[in-house]
Every structure is written in structure tokens, then in C-alpha cells.
Short mmCIF file of C-alpha atoms in Angstrom, two decimals:
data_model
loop_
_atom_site.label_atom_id
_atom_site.label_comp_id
_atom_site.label_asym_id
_atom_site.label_seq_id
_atom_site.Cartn_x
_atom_site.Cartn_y
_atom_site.Cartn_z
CA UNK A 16 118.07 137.95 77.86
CA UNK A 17 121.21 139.01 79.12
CA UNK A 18 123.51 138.15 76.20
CA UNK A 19 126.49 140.27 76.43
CA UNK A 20 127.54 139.22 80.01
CA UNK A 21 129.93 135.95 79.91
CA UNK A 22 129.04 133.04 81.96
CA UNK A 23 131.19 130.11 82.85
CA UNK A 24 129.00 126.63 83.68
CA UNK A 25 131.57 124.06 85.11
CA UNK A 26 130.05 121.14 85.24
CA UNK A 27 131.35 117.49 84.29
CA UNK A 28 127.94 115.41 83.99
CA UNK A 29 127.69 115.15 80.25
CA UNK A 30 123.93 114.80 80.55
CA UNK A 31 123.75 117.57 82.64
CA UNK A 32 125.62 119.91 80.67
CA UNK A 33 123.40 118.93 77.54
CA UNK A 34 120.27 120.45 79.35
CA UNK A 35 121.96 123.47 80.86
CA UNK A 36 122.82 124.44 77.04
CA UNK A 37 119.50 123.61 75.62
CA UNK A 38 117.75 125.94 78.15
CA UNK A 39 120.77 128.06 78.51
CA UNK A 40 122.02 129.02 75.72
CA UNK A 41 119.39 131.01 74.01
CA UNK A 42 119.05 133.18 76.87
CA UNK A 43 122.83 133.90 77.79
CA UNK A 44 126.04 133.99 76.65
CA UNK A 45 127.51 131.02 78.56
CA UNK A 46 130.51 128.85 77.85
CA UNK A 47 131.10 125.42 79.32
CA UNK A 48 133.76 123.29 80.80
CA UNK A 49 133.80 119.89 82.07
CA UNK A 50 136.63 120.98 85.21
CA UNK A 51 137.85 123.49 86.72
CA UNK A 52 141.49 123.54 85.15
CA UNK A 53 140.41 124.19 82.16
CA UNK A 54 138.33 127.45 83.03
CA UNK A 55 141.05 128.33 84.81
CA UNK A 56 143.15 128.60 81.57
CA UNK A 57 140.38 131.08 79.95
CA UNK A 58 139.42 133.14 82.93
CA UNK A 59 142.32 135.60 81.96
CA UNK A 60 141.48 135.84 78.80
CA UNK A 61 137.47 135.91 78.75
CA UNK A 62 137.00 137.56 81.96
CA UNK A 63 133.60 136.12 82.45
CA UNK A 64 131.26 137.84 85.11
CA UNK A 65 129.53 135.04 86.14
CA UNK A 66 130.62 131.57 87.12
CA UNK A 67 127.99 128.48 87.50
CA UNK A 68 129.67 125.07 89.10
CA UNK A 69 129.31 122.16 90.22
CA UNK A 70 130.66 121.43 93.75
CA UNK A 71 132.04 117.90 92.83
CA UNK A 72 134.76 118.11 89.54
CA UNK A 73 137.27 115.86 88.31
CA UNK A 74 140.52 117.49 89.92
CA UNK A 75 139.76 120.50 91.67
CA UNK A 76 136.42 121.01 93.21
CA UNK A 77 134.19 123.68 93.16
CA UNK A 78 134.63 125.56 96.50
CA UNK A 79 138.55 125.36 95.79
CA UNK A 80 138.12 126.65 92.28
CA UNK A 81 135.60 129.39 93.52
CA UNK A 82 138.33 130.40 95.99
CA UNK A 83 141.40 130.90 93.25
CA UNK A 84 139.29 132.90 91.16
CA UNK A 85 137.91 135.16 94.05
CA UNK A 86 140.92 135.75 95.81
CA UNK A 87 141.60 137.96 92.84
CA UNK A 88 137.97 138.53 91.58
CA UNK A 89 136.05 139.17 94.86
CA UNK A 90 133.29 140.65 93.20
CA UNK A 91 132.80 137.89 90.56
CA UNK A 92 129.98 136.11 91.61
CA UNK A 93 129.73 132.13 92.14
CA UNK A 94 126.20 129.82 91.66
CA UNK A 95 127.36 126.58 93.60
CA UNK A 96 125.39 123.81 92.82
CA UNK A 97 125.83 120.05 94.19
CA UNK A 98 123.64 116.50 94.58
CA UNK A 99 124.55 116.65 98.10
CA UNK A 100 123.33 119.20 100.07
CA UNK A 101 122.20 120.62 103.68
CA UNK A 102 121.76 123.62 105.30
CA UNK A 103 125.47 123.52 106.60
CA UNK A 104 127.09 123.09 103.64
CA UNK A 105 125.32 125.92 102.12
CA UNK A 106 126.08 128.25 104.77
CA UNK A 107 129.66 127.28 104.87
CA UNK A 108 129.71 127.61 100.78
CA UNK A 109 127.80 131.10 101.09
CA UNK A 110 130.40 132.00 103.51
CA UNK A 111 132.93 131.32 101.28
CA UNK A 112 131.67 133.53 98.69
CA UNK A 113 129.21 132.14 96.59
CA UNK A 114 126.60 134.06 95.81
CA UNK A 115 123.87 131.31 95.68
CA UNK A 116 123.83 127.83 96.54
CA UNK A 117 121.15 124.97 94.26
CA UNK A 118 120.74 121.63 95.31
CA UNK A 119 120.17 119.14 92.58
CA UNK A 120 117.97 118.39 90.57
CA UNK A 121 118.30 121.78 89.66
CA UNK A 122 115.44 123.25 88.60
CA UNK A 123 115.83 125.51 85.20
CA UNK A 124 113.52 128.20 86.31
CA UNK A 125 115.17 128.74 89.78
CA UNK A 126 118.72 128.74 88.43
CA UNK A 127 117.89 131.66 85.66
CA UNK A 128 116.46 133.70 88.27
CA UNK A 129 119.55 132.90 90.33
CA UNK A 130 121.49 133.97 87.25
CA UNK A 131 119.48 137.05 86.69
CA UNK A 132 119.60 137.95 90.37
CA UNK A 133 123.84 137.19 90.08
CA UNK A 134 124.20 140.01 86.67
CA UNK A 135 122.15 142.55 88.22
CA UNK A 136 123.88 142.52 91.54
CA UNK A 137 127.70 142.78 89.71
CA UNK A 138 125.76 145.31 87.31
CA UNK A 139 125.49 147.76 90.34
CA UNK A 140 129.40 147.22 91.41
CA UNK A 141 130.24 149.07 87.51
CA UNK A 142 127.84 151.54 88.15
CA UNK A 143 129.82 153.16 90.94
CA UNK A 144 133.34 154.11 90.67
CA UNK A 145 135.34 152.31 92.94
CA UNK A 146 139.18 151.79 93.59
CA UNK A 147 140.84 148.36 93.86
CA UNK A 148 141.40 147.78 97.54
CA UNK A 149 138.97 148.79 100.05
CA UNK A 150 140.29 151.71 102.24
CA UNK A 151 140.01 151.78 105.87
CA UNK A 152 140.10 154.68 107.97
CA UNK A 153 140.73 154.13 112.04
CA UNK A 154 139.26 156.70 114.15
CA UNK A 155 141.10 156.95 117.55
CA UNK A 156 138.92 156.81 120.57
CA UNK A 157 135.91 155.48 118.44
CA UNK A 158 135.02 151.85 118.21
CA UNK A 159 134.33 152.48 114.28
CA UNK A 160 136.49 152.47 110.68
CA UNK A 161 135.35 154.50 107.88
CA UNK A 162 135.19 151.88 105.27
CA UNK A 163 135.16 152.68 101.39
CA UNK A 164 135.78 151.47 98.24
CA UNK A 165 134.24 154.44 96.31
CA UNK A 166 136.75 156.91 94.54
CA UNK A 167 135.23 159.81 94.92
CA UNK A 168 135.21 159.10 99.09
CA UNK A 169 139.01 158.16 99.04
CA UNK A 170 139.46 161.58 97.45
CA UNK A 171 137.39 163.39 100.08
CA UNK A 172 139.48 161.24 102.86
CA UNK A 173 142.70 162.26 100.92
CA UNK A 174 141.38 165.72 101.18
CA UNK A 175 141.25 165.72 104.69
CA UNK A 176 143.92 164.62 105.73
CA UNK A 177 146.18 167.33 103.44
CA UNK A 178 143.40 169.65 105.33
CA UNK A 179 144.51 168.56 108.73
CA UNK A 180 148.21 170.02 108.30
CA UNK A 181 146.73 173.58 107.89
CA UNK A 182 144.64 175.38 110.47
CA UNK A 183 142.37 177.24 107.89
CA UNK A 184 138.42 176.76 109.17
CA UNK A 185 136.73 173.57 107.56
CA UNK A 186 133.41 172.79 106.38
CA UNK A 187 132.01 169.28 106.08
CA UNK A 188 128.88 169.03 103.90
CA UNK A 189 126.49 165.92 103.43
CA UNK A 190 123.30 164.16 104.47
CA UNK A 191 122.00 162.98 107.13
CA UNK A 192 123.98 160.19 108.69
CA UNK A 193 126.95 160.20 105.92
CA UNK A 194 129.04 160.45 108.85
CA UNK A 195 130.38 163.99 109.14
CA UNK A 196 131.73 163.56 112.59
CA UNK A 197 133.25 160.99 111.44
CA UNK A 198 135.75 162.73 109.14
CA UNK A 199 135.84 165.22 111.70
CA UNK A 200 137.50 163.36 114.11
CA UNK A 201 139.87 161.78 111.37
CA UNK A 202 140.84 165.47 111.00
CA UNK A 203 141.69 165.88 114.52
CA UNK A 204 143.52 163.08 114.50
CA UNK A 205 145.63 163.61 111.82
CA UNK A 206 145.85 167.55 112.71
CA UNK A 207 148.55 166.62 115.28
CA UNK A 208 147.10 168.81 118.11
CA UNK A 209 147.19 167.95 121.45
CA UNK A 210 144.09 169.75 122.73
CA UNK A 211 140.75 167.15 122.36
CA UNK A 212 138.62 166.93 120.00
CA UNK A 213 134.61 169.03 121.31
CA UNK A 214 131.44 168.69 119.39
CA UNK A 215 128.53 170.77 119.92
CA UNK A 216 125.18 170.51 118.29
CA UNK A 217 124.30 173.48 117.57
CA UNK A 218 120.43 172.18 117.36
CA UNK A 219 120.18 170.52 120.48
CA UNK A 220 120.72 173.52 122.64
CA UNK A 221 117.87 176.35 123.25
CA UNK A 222 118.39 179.73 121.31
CA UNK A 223 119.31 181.43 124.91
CA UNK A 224 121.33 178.75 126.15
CA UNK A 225 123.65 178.72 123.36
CA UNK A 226 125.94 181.74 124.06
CA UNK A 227 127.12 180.37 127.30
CA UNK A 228 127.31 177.03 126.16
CA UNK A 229 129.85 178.45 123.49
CA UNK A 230 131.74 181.12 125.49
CA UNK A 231 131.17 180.03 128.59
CA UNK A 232 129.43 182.01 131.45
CA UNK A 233 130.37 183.24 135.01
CA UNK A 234 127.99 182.51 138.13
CA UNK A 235 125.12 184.88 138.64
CA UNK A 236 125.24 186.05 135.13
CA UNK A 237 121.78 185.03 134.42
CA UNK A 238 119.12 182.95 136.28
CA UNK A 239 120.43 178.95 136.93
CA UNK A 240 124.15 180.32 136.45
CA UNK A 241 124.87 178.80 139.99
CA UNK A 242 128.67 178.53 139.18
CA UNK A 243 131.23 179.75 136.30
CA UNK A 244 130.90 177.75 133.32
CA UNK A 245 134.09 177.41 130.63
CA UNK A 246 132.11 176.47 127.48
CA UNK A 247 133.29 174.95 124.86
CA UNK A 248 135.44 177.20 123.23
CA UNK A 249 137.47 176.99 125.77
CA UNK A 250 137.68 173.57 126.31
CA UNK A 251 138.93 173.08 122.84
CA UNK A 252 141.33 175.56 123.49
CA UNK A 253 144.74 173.91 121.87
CA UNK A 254 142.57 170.92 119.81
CA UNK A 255 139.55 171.18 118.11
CA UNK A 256 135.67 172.80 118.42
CA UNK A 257 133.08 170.58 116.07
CA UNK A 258 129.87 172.56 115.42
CA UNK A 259 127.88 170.23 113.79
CA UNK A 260 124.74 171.79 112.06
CA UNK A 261 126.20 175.12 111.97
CA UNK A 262 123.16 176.45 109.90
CA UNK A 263 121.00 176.13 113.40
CA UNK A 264 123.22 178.62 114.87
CA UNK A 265 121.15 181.99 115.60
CA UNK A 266 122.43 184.81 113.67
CA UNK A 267 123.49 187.03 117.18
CA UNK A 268 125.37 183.84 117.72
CA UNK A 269 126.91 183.93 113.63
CA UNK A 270 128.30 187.40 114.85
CA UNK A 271 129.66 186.46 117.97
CA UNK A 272 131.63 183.06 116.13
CA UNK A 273 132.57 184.99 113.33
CA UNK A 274 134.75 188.27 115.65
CA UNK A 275 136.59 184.70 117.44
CA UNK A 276 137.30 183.18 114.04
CA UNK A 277 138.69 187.13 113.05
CA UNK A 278 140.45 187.94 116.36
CA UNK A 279 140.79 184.72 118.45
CA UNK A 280 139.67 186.37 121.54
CA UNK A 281 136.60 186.21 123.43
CA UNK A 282 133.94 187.50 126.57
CA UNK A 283 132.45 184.87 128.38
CA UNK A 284 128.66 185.72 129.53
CA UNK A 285 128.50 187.96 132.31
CA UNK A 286 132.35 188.92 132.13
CA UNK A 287 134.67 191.90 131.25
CA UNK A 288 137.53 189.61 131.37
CA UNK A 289 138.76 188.61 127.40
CA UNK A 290 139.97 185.57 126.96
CA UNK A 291 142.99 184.32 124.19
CA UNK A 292 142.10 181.06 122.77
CA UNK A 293 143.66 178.99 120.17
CA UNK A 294 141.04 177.82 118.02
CA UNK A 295 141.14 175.31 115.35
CA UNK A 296 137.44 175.07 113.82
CA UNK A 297 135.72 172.49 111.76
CA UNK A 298 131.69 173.27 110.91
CA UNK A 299 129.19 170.59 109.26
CA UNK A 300 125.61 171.13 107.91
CA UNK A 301 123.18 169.03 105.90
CA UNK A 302 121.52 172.59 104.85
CA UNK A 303 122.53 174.15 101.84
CA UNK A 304 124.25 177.25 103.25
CA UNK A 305 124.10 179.00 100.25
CA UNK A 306 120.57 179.57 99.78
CA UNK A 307 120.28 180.38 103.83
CA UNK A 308 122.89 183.24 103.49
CA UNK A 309 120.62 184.70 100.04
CA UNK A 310 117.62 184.23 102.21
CA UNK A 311 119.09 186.31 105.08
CA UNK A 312 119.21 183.77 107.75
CA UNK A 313 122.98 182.84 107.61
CA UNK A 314 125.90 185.77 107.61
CA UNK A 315 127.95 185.57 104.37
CA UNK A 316 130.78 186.53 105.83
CA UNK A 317 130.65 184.02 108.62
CA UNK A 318 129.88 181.38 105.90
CA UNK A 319 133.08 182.37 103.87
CA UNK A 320 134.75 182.35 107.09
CA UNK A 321 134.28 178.74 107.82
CA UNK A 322 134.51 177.76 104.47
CA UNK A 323 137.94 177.72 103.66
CA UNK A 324 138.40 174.47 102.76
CA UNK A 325 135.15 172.56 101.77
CA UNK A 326 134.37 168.75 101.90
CA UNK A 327 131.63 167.05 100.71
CA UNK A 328 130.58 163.56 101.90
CA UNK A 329 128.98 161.36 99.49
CA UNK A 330 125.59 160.13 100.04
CA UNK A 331 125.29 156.26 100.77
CA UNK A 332 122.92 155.93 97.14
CA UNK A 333 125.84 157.35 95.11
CA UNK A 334 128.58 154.80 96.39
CA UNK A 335 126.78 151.53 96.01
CA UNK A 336 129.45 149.66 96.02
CA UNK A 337 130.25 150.51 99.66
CA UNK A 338 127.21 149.01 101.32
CA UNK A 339 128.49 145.17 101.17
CA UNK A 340 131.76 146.40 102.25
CA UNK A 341 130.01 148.16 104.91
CA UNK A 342 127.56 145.08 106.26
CA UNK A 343 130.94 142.74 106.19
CA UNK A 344 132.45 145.53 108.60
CA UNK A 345 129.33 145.02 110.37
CA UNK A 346 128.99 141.67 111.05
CA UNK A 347 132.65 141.14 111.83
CA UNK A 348 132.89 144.04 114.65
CA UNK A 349 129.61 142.20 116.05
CA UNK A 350 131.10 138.91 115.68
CA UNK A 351 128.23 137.38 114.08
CA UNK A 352 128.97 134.52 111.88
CA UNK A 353 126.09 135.00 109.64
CA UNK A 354 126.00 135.10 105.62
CA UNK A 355 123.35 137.10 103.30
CA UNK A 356 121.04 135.73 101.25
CA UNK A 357 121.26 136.81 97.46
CA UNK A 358 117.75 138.32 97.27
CA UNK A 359 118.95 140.70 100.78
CA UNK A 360 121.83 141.64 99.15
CA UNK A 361 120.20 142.86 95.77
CA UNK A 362 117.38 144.57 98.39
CA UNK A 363 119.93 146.13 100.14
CA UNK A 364 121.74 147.36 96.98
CA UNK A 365 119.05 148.58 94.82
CA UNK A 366 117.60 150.99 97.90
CA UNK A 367 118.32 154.39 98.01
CA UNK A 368 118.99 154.78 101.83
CA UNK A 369 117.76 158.43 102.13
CA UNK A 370 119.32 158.00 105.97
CA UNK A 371 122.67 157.17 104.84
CA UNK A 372 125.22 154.62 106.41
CA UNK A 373 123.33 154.96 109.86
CA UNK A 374 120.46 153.83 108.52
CA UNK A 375 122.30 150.92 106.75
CA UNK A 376 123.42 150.42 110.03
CA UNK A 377 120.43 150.07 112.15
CA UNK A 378 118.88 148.03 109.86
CA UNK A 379 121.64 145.80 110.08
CA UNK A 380 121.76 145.72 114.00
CA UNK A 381 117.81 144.93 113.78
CA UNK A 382 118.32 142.27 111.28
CA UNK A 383 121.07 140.66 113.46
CA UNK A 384 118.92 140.46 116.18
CA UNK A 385 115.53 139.15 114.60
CA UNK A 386 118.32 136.18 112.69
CA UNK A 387 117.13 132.89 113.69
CA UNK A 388 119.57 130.90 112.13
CA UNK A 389 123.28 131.58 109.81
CA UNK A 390 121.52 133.35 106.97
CA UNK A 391 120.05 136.45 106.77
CA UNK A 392 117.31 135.92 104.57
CA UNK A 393 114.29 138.49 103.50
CA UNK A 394 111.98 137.68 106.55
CA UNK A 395 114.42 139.33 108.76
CA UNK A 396 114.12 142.70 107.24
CA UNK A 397 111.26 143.87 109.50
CA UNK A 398 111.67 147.25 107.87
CA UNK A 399 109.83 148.38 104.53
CA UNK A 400 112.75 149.02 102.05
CA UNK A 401 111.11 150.74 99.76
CA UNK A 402 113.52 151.46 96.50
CA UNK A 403 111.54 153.85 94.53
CA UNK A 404 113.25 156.84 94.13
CA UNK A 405 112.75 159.61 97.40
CA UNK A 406 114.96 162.84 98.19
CA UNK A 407 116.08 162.79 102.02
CA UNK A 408 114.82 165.39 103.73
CA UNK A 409 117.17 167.85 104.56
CA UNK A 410 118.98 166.76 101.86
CA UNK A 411 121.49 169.39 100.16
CA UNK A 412 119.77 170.63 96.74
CA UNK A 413 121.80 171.09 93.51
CA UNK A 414 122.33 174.44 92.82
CA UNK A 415 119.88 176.30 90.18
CA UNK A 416 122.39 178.30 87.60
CA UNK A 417 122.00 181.75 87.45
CA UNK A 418 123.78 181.73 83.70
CA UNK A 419 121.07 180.96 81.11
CA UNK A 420 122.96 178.94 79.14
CA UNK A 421 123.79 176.89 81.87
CA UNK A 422 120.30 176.67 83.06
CA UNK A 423 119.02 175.16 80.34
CA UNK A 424 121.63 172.01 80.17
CA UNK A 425 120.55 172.07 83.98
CA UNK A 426 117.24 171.96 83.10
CA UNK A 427 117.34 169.54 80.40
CA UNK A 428 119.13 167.24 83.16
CA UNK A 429 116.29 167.35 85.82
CA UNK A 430 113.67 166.63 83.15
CA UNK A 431 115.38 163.61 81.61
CA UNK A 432 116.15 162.63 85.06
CA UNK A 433 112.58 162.23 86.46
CA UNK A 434 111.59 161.31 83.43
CA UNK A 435 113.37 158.02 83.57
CA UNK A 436 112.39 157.76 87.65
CA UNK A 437 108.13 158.01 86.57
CA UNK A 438 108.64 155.72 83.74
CA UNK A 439 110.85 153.17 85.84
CA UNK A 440 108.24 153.45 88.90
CA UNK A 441 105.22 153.10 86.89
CA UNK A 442 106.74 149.60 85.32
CA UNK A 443 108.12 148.74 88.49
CA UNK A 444 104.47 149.15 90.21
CA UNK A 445 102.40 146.62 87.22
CA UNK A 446 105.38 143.99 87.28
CA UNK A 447 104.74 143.84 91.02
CA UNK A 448 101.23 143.97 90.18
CA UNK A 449 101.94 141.28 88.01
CA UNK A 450 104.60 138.94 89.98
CA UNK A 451 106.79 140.27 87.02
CA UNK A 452 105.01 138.49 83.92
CA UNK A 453 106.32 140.72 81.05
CA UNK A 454 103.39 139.17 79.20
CA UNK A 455 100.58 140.44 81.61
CA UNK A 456 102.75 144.11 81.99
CA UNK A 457 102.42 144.54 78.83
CA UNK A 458 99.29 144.40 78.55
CA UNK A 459 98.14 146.21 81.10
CA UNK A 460 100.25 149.05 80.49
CA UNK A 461 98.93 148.95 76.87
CA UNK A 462 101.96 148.79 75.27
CA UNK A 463 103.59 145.40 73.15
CA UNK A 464 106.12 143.16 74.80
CA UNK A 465 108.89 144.22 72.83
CA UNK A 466 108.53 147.60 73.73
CA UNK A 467 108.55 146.63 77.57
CA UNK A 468 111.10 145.08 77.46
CA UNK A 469 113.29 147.17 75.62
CA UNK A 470 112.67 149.84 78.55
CA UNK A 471 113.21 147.32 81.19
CA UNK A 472 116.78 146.79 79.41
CA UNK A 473 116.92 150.60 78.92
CA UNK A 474 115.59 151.47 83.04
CA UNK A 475 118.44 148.36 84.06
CA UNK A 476 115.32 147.02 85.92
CA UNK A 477 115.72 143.66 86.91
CA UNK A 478 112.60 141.37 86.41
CA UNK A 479 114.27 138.51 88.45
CA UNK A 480 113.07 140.08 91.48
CA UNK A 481 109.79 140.77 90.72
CA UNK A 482 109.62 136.89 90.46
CA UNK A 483 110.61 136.02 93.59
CA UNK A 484 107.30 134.01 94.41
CA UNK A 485 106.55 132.19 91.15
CA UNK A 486 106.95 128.81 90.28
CA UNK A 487 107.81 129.16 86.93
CA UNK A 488 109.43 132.42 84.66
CA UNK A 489 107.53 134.09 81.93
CA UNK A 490 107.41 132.37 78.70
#
């Protein structure tokens, strides 16, 4: 049961409404109206978070009704339901913004897990922090937006642009495909400077090939040095040098960066000749720099050198209620008129994407590809999301306090924290098992029902999905 969520039926059939109460109202907190006026005159006031209607009303119809409340609400989610129905209509309804779309006669069981499906998926919009209006970022001379609507990443944007007026060293921090070239280039671009923007990779260059692709070299300096090279510093003389995964860099290599970053000046390989250079530097890592400079394979001064001004992208897991955001950006820069079916959305929400927004992306550009008609559905996904709870590797690590005190709240943290993971993956495994029959969980986890269920509630697992195959919900 899912009582303390408000849900609106519309729905004008008086015979209908009679047996969406009798099975509905035990199980939810609903209210109903016969049109869609009259909701309209609550919705302020109530502020439901789900809304169930018919298509055809007295008045205003459905879709039109969906469409007032959404243009305000666009989260709210909308169960369309209507006598007359075909595969058109409910893509043009889904790509209106409903969230589901039942042809009558509905059946109970299917509209409950619809419901279910509907309070889960709005459940993970409060459980990230988001601001009001989505926020757009346009990087020049990239065919891409950074698009948020998490707070903590408008903050981080904020943060670099304010960083871009200064020319102190920067230091982006964050997973795997987060996008820290991203906010790199936004950098650059706001920064003002004339000179372009040059990335190196500082792992996808060999250890003795990595000085002269920095500094440069001049011909006959060393074997294959058939003419004079300017390197990269040099080319980003005036604008801006990118090392991204600065804690590859070999630590003759740390020295040699960290006397440019003191005294901007520089030898290329195989010359006496120094060279000035105006240097603006920006650094990324998914390592945890920290722990490489205490184990002596990263300088600490270098690492204070470079960062000056820190910023740390937010993993994709931790700003849920980006990744719809994110696929409509998607779909529109492919221009692919195609719609999502509920169950792929509440996939693509509940996993933890350990590689970030590219990942979300490549998924998405498979899934376009294997779509064989308007609607996304779960066939598509040729990939194995699998939600359980993984750490990326590479992933940055949270740092262990070196204050006792502190250690133990830390401490305390990580324990409840995989606590709740083991117990949630262990119930998640038998109501798989078990094509999510509390019943049958219950029993073979040897515990009563009322006791599962009270941890499903407390987990915020959603048993809906587990029943995606069955033809009738648990009694």
C-alpha cells in the first residue's frame, strides 16, 4: 500500500468509478472526480502526485487536462486510459506526457502495477535535489549541452564559470565519463582567451614519448625526431592546456610541469633555447590524488599546484533526476521521434550507471538503433542493466578520517550503508526468484509477511517491477 501519496482518478462513468474505489481505495489514497474542471479547482490545494483519467470527459478531455497540469507539473505523472484505443494514439498520448497509456476494460491488476510503477518513478525525482528549470550549458565548437537539473551540478557549473575569470590552475575531479572535458571546455569558453583550447591524455601516450609531446622536441633529438616538434604547451600558448588524467603523468614529468606552472618558462627536448609561454592550466583525474601523493607516486607540491581551485563532478547515480532530462536531450539532437515505455524509464532510473552519462549515452544510441517501432520498450535494451549496487572502478574513494572521533561517525556510516545494500539485494534476489509474490518471499526468506514488507517500505523497493510478467498481483 502506498497510502500517503495522493491520487486523482478522473473519470465520469459512474459504474466505472464504483469499481475503481472498491479495488482502489483500500490500497491508496485516491480521490475522485467525474471531469476535469473540477480537479482542476483542487490540484492547488491537494497537490496530488499522481493523476489517473479518462481520455473522454464531459468538458475538457483528458490529453487537454493532462497538458494544463503538466505545463506547470512536468514531473507529475499521468495514467491515460480510454475505450478507444491503438497503437497511435498511445504513442501520440505517451508523447504528450503520460506516463502510461490502458485501454479499456481496464484490468485492476495491470492498472495498480501501473500505479505502483507511476509512485516509485516520481519517488526517485524527491530523492535528488534538483532546481526548478533545467539548466543548459552550450559548449562552443562541440555538438553537445551539458544538461542538468541537479543542484549540486548547477553549483559546480556556477563554480566554473566564477573560476574562468581568474587564471589560478584548476582541477576537475569525477568518474569515469561524468564529463570532465566537458566543463573544461565551458571554462575555456567563458575564460575569454583567445588562444584554443589543447587536451592531452596523459594515459594514451608512452612514458618516453611524453616529454616531447608536452614541451615539444627539436629534430635529431632522439631516434624518429625527423623534424622539430612544438608540443602542446606551446600550442596552448595564449588559451588553454587540458591534461586529462593527470595522475598517469610520470613523476620526472610531475617535476618538469610543476618548474612551468612556478616560472612559466620552458626547454623543449633536445634544446638550449627557453621558451616564455603563457599558460593557463586546467588538470582532471578520476584517481584520488590524495592517497597517490601519501603513497609516493604523485608530487605534493605539484598536486597543490594544480589544485587551486577544485571541482568536483557529480556522478550520474547521485543526480537521478538528470537522466530523463538527459535521454530527452538525446532523442531530440538525434531527431528521433520515439517515446519510453514506463517500465524503461523506471530501469533506467533505478540503475546505478557506474560509467556515468557516457554510458547513459551509448545505451541510448544502441537502443535507438535496435527501435523497431515509436516506443522504446524493454526488448530494446540489449544490455544487462543490472541495478544492484557496484562501485565504478576507478572510482574516487571517500576519504578515511585520520581524527578518531571522526572515524567512528565515518565508520558507523559505511556499516549502516552496506548494511541496507546486503539486506536490499538479498530481498531483491527471492522476489525475482519469486516474480515478486510477497507471500512466497516470505517464506522463503523465513521471515513473516509483515516483516517483509515493512523492509520493502523501509529499502523503497518497489515490488511492481518484480511483477512485470504475472497475470495477477499478490493477494
Amino acid at each position: 500500500m502506498q497510502r500517503e501519496s495522493l491520487i486523482y482518478i478522473v473519470e465520469d462513468e459512474v459504474k466505472m468509478r464504483d469499481i475503481l474505489k472498491i479495488n482502489l481505495s483500500n490500497r491508496y489514497n485516491v480521490r475522485f472526480f467525474r471531469d476535469a474542471e473540477s480537479a482542476l479547482c483542487s490540484f492547488e490545494s491537494d497537490r496530488p502526485e499522481l493523476v489517473v483519467t479518462d481520455v473522454r470527459l464531459p468538458g475538457m478531455d483528458g490529453i487537454h487536462f493532462m497538458s494544463r497540469i503538466k505545463s506547470s507539473n512536468p514531473a507529475l505523472p499521468f495514467i491515460v486510459f480510454t475505450g478507444y484505443g491503438s497503437i497511435d494514439h498511445a504513442v501520440e498520448t505517451m508523447k504528450k506526457g503520460a506516463f502510461d497509456y490502458l485501454v479499456k476494460p481496464i484490468k485492476i491488476d495491470e492498472l495498480v502495477q501501473s500505479m505502483d510503477r507511476a509512485l516509485s518513478y516520481i519517488q526517485v525525482f524527491k530523492s535528488a535535489p534538483s532546481v526548478e528549470r533545467e539548466y543548459r550549458v552550450r559548449i562552443q565548437g562541440e555538438d553537445v549541452q551539458f544538461v542538468t537539473r541537479d543542484q549540486m551540478t548547477v553549483q559546480m557549473l556556477t563554480l566554473s564559470q566564477k573560476a574562468a575569470q581568474f587564471r589560478s590552475p584548476i582541477l576537475i575531479t569525477g568518474e569515469t565519463g561524468t564529463g570532465k572535458e566537458l566543463v573544461a571546455r565551458y571554462i575555456h569558453q567563458k575564460s575569454g582567451r583567445k588562444g584554443p583550447f589543447v587536451k592531452l591524455n596523459c594515459a594514451s601516450i608512452p612514458h618516453d614519448l611524453l616529454e616531447s609531446e608536452l614541451f615539444g622536441h627539436r629534430k635529431g633529438s632522439f631516434t624518429g625526431a625527423v623534424q622539430d616538434y612544438a608540443g602542446k604547451v606551446a600550442l596552448s600558448d595564449g588559451g588553454m592546456l587540458f591534461l586529462d588524467e593527470i595522475g598517469e603523468l610520470p613523476l620526472d614529468i610531475q617535476a618538469k610541469l610543476l618548474h612551468v606552472l612556478e616560472i612559466p618558462e620552458y626547454y623543449p627536448v633536445g634544446s638550449n633555447v627557453k621558451k616564455e609561454i603563457d599558460l593557463y592550466l586546467i588538470t582532471a583525474t578520476n584517481r584520488n590524488l590524495r592517497k597517490m601523493v601519501d603513497q609516493g607516486s604523485f608530487r605534493n607540491d605539484l598536486y597543490y599546484r594544480i589544485a587551486v581551485i577544485p571541482i568536483k563532478i557529480p556522478p550520474l547515480r547521485e543526480r537521478r533526476c538528470d537522466i530523463l532530462p538527459l535521454i530527452d536531450y538525446f532523442l531530440r539532437r538525434k531527431q528521433r521521434d520515439l517515446v519510453i515505455s514506463p517500465e524503461v524509464k523506471l530501469k533506467l532510473l533505478e540503475y546505478r550507471w557506474p560509467g556515468n552519462v557516457r554510458e547513459l549515452m551509448n545505451v541510448l544510441e544502441r537502443s535507438v538503433l535496435l527501435a523497431e517501432n515509436s516506443i522504446l520498450a524493454d526488448v530494446v535494451f540489449d544490455v544487462e542493466l543490472d541495478s544492484s549496487p557496484k562501485t565504478p572502478d576507478g572510482a574516487l574513494v571517500e576519504e578515511v578520517p585520520d581524527n578518531w572521533e571522526e572515524f567512528k561517525q565515518y565508520k558507523a556510516r559505511v556499516v549502516k550503508t552496506r548494511k541496507i545494500e546486503l539486506e536490499k539485494r538479498f530481498i531483491e534476489k527471492l522476489l525475482i526468484q519469486h516474480d515478486g509474490n510477497i507471500s512466497e518471499t516470505a517464506r522463503k526468506a523465513g521471515i513473516d509477511r509483515r516483516q517483509l514488507q515493512e523492509m520493502i517500505k523501509e529499502l523503497n523497493i518497489d515490488v511492481a517491477i518484480f511483477r512485470r510478467n504475472r497475470k495477477s498481483t499478490d493477494e
